[in-house]
Short mmCIF file of C-alpha atoms in Angstrom, two decimals:
data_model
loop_
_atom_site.label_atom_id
_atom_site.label_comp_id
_atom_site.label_asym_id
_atom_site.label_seq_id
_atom_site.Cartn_x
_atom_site.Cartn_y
_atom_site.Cartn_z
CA UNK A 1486 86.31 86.44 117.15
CA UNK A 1487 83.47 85.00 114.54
CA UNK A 1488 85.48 82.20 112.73
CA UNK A 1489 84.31 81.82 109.21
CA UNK A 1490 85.04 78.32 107.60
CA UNK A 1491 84.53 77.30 104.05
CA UNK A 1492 84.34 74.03 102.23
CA UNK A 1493 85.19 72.10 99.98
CA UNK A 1494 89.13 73.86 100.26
CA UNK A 1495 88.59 72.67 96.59
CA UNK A 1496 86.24 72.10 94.04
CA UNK A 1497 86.75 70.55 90.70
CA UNK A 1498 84.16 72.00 88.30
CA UNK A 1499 83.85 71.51 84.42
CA UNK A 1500 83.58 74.27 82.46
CA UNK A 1501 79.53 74.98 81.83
CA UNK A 1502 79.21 73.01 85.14
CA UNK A 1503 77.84 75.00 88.16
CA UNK A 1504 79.62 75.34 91.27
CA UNK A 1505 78.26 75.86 94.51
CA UNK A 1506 80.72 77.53 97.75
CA UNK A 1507 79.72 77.12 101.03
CA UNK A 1508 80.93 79.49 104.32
CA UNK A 1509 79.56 79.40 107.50
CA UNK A 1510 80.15 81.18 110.66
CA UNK A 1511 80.54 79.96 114.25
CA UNK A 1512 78.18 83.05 115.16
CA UNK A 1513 75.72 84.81 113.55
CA UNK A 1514 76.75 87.58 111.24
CA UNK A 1515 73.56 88.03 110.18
CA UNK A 1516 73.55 89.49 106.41
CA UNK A 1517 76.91 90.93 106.45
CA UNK A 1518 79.18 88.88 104.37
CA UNK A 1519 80.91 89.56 101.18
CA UNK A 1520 82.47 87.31 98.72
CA UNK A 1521 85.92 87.88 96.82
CA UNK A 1522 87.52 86.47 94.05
CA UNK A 1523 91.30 86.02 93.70
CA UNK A 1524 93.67 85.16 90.82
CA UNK A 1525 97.11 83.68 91.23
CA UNK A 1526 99.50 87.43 91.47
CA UNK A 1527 96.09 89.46 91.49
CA UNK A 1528 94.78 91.19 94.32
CA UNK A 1529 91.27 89.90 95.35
CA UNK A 1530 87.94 91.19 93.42
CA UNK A 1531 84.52 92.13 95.19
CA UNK A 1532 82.01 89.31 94.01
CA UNK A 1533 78.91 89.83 96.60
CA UNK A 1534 77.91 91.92 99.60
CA UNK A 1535 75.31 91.69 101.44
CA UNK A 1536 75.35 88.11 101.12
CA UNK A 1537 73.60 88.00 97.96
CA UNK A 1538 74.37 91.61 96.48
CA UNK A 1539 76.15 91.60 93.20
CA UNK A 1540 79.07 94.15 93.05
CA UNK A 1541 78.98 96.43 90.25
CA UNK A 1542 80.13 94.67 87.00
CA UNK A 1543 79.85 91.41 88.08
CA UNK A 1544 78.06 89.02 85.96
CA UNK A 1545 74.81 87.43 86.78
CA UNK A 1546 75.98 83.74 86.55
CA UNK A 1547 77.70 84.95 89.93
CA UNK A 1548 75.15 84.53 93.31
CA UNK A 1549 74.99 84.64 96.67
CA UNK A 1550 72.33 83.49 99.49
CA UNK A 1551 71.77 82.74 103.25
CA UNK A 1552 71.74 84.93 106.55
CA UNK A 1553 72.88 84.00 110.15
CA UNK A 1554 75.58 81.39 110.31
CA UNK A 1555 75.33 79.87 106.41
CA UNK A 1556 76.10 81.05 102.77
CA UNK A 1557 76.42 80.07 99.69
CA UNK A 1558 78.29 81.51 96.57
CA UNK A 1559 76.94 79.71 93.41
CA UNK A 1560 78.23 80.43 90.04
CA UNK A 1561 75.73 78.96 87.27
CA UNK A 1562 77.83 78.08 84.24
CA UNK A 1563 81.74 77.98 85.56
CA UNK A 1564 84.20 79.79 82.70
CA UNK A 1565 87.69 79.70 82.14
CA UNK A 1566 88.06 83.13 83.71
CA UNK A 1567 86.17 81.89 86.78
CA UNK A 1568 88.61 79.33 88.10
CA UNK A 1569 90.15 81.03 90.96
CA UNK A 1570 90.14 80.55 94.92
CA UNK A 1571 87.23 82.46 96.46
CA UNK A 1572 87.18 83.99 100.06
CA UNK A 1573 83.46 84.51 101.76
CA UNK A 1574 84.26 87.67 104.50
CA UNK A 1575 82.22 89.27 107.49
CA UNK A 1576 81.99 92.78 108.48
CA UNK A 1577 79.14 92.29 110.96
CA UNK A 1578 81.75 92.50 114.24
CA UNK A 1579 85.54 93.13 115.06
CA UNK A 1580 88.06 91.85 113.98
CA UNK A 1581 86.62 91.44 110.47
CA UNK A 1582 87.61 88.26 109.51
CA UNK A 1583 87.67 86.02 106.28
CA UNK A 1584 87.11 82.29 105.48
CA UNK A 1585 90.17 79.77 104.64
CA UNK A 1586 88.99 79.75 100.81
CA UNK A 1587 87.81 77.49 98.18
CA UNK A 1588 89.84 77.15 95.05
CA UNK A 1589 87.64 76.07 92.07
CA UNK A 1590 89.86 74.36 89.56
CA UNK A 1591 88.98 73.08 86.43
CA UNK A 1592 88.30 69.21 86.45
CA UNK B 658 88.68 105.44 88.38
CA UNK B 659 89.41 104.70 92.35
CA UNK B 660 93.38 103.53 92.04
CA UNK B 661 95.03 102.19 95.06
CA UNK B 662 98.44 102.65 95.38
CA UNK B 663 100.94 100.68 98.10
CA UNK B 664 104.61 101.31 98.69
CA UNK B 665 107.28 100.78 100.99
CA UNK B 666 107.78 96.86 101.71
CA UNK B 667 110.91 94.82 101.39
CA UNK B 668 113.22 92.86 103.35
CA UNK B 669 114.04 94.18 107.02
CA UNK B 670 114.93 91.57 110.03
CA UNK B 671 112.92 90.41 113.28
CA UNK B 672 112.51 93.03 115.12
CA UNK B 673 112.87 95.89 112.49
CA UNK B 674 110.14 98.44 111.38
CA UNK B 675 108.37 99.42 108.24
CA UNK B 676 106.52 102.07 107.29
CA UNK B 677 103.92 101.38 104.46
CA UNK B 678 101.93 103.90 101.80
CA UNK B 679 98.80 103.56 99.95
CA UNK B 680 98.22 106.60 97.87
CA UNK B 681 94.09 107.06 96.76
CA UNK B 682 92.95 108.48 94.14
CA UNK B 683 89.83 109.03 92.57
CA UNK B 684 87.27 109.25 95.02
CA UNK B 685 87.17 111.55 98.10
CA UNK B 686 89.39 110.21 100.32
CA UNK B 687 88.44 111.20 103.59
CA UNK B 688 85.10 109.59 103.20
CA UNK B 689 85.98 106.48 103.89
CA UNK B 690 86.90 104.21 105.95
CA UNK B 691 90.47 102.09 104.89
CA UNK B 692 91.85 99.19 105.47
CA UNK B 693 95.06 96.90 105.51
CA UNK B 694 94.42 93.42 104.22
CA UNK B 695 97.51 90.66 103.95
CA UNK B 696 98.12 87.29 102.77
CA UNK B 697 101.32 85.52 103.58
CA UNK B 698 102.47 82.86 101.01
CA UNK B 699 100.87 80.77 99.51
CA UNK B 700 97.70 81.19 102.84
CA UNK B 701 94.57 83.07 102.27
CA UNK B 702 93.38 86.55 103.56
CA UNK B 703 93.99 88.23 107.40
CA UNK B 704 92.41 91.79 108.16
CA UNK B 705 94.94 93.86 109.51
CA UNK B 706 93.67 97.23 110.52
CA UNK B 707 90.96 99.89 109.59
CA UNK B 708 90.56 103.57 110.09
CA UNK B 709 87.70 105.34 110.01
CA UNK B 710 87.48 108.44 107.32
CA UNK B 711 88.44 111.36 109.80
CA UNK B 712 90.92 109.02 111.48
CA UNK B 713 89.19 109.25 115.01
CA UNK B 714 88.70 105.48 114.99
CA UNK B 715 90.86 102.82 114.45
CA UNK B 716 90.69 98.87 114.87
CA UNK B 717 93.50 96.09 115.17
CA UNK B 718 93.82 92.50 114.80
CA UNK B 719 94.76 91.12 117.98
CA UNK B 720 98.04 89.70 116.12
CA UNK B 721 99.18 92.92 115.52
CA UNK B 722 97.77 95.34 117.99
CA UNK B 723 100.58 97.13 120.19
CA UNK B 724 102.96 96.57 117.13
CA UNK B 725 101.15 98.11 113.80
CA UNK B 726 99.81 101.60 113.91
CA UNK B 727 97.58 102.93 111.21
CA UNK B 728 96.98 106.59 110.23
CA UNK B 729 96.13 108.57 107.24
CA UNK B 730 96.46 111.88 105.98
CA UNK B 731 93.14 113.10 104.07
CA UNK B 732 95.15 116.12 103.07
CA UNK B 733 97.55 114.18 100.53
CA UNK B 734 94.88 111.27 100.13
CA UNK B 735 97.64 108.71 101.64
CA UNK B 736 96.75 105.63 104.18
CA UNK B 737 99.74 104.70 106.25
CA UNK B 738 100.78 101.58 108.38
CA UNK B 739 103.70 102.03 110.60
CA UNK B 740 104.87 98.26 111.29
CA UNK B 741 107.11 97.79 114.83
CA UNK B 742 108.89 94.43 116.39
CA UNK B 743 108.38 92.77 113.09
CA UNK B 744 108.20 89.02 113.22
CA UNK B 745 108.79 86.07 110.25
CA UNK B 746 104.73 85.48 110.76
CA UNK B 747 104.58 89.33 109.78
CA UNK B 748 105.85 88.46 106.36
CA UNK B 749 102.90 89.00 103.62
CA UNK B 750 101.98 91.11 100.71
CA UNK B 751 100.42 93.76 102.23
CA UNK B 752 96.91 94.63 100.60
CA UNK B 753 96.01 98.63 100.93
CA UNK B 754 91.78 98.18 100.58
CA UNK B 755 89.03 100.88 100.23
CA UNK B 756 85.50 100.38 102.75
CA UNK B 757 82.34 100.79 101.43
CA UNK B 758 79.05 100.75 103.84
CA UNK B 759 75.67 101.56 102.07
CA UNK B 760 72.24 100.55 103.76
CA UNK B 761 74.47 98.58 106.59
CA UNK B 762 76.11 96.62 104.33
CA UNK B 763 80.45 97.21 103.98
CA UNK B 764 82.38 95.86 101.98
CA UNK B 765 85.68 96.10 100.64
CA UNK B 766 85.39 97.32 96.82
CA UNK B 767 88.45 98.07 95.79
CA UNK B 768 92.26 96.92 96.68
CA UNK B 769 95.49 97.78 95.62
CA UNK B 770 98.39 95.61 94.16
CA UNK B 771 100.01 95.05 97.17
CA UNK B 772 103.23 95.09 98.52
CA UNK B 773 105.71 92.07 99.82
CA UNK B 774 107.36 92.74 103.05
CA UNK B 775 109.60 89.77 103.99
CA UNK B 776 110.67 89.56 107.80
CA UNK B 777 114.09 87.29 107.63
CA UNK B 778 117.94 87.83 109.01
#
């Protein structure tokens, strides 16, 4: 099983500030990761795929990068709406499995 | 508008059974893979189970394989997961989640509400 582990757990961001995720794998998964956003009582929300593809609707400020074993979700200019725990996910072997999650809260 | 639909949890005791529903709509159904996603309280996400559109394949989390069954039925657009010998560790909202794969990338891009099932005596 490829064990994906994110850090910080959390982040405390200002608002306008930009926040950088990080996830890494313990094997490589090469370009198959997604991201996810969840709200407290909301089911989670399709950020990235493809490690750095934006989902449909998402806004630009939202992006993702890396291949192998390390990724990055950065978000350029945090807003209130985007404080939230975010889960990075790979799909490149079975069992799919997800990260531990970061929860970006405002500082 | 793709809508994703789950029903069936509640309270049952160890060792009971559940049967959960997620009823699709808007998209074509049996072109797609789908998936069970949970998240117990107050912990993050665990991939349950996926079946593939025609239902010929399916895949298990070790925690749950030889317990769980998944099926579907393309002809009523519904995704099912049968849930045996449930345990306290079973108890989660259960997330009902539609696959995409384009140009070998998947993803899951869209989810349902969820629903709670709660394994206590």
């Amino acid at each position: 099983e490829i064990v994906m582990t994110q850090s910080p757990a959390t982040l405390s961001v200002s608002p306008g500030e930009r926040a950088t995720l990080s996830c890494r794998a313990s094997q490589s998964v090469s370009s198959s990761l997604a991201w996810y956003q969840q709200k407290p009582g909301q089911a989670p929300r399709l950020l990235i795929y493809g490690a750095s593809t934006r989902a449909t609707g998402i806004p630009a400020r939202f992006s993702g990068s890396g291949s192998g074993t390390e990724f990055t979700l950065s978000i350029s200019s945090l807003q209130s709406e985007d404080f939230a725990v975010y889960y990075c996910q790979q799909y490149h072997t079975w069992p799919l499995t997800f990260g531990g999650g970061t929860k970006v809260e405002i500082k | 508008e793709v809508q994703l639909l789950e029903s069936g949890g509640g309270l049952v005791q160890p060792g009971g059974s559940l049967r959960l529903s997620c009823a699709a709509s808007g998209f074509t159904f049996s072109g797609y893979t789908m998936s069970w996603v949970r998240q117990a309280p107050g912990k993050g996400l665990e991939w349950v189970s996926s079946i593939s559109g025609s239902g010929g394949f399916t895949y298990y989390a070790d925690s749950v394989k030889g317990r769980f069954t998944i099926s579907r039925d393309n002809s009523k657009n519904t995704l099912f997961l049968q849930m045996y010998t449930l345990r306290a560790e079973d108890t989660a909202v259960y997330y009902c989640a539609k696959d995409h794969c384009s140009s070998g990338s998947c993803r899951f891009d869209y989810w349902g509400q969820g629903t709670l099932v709660t394994v206590s005596s």
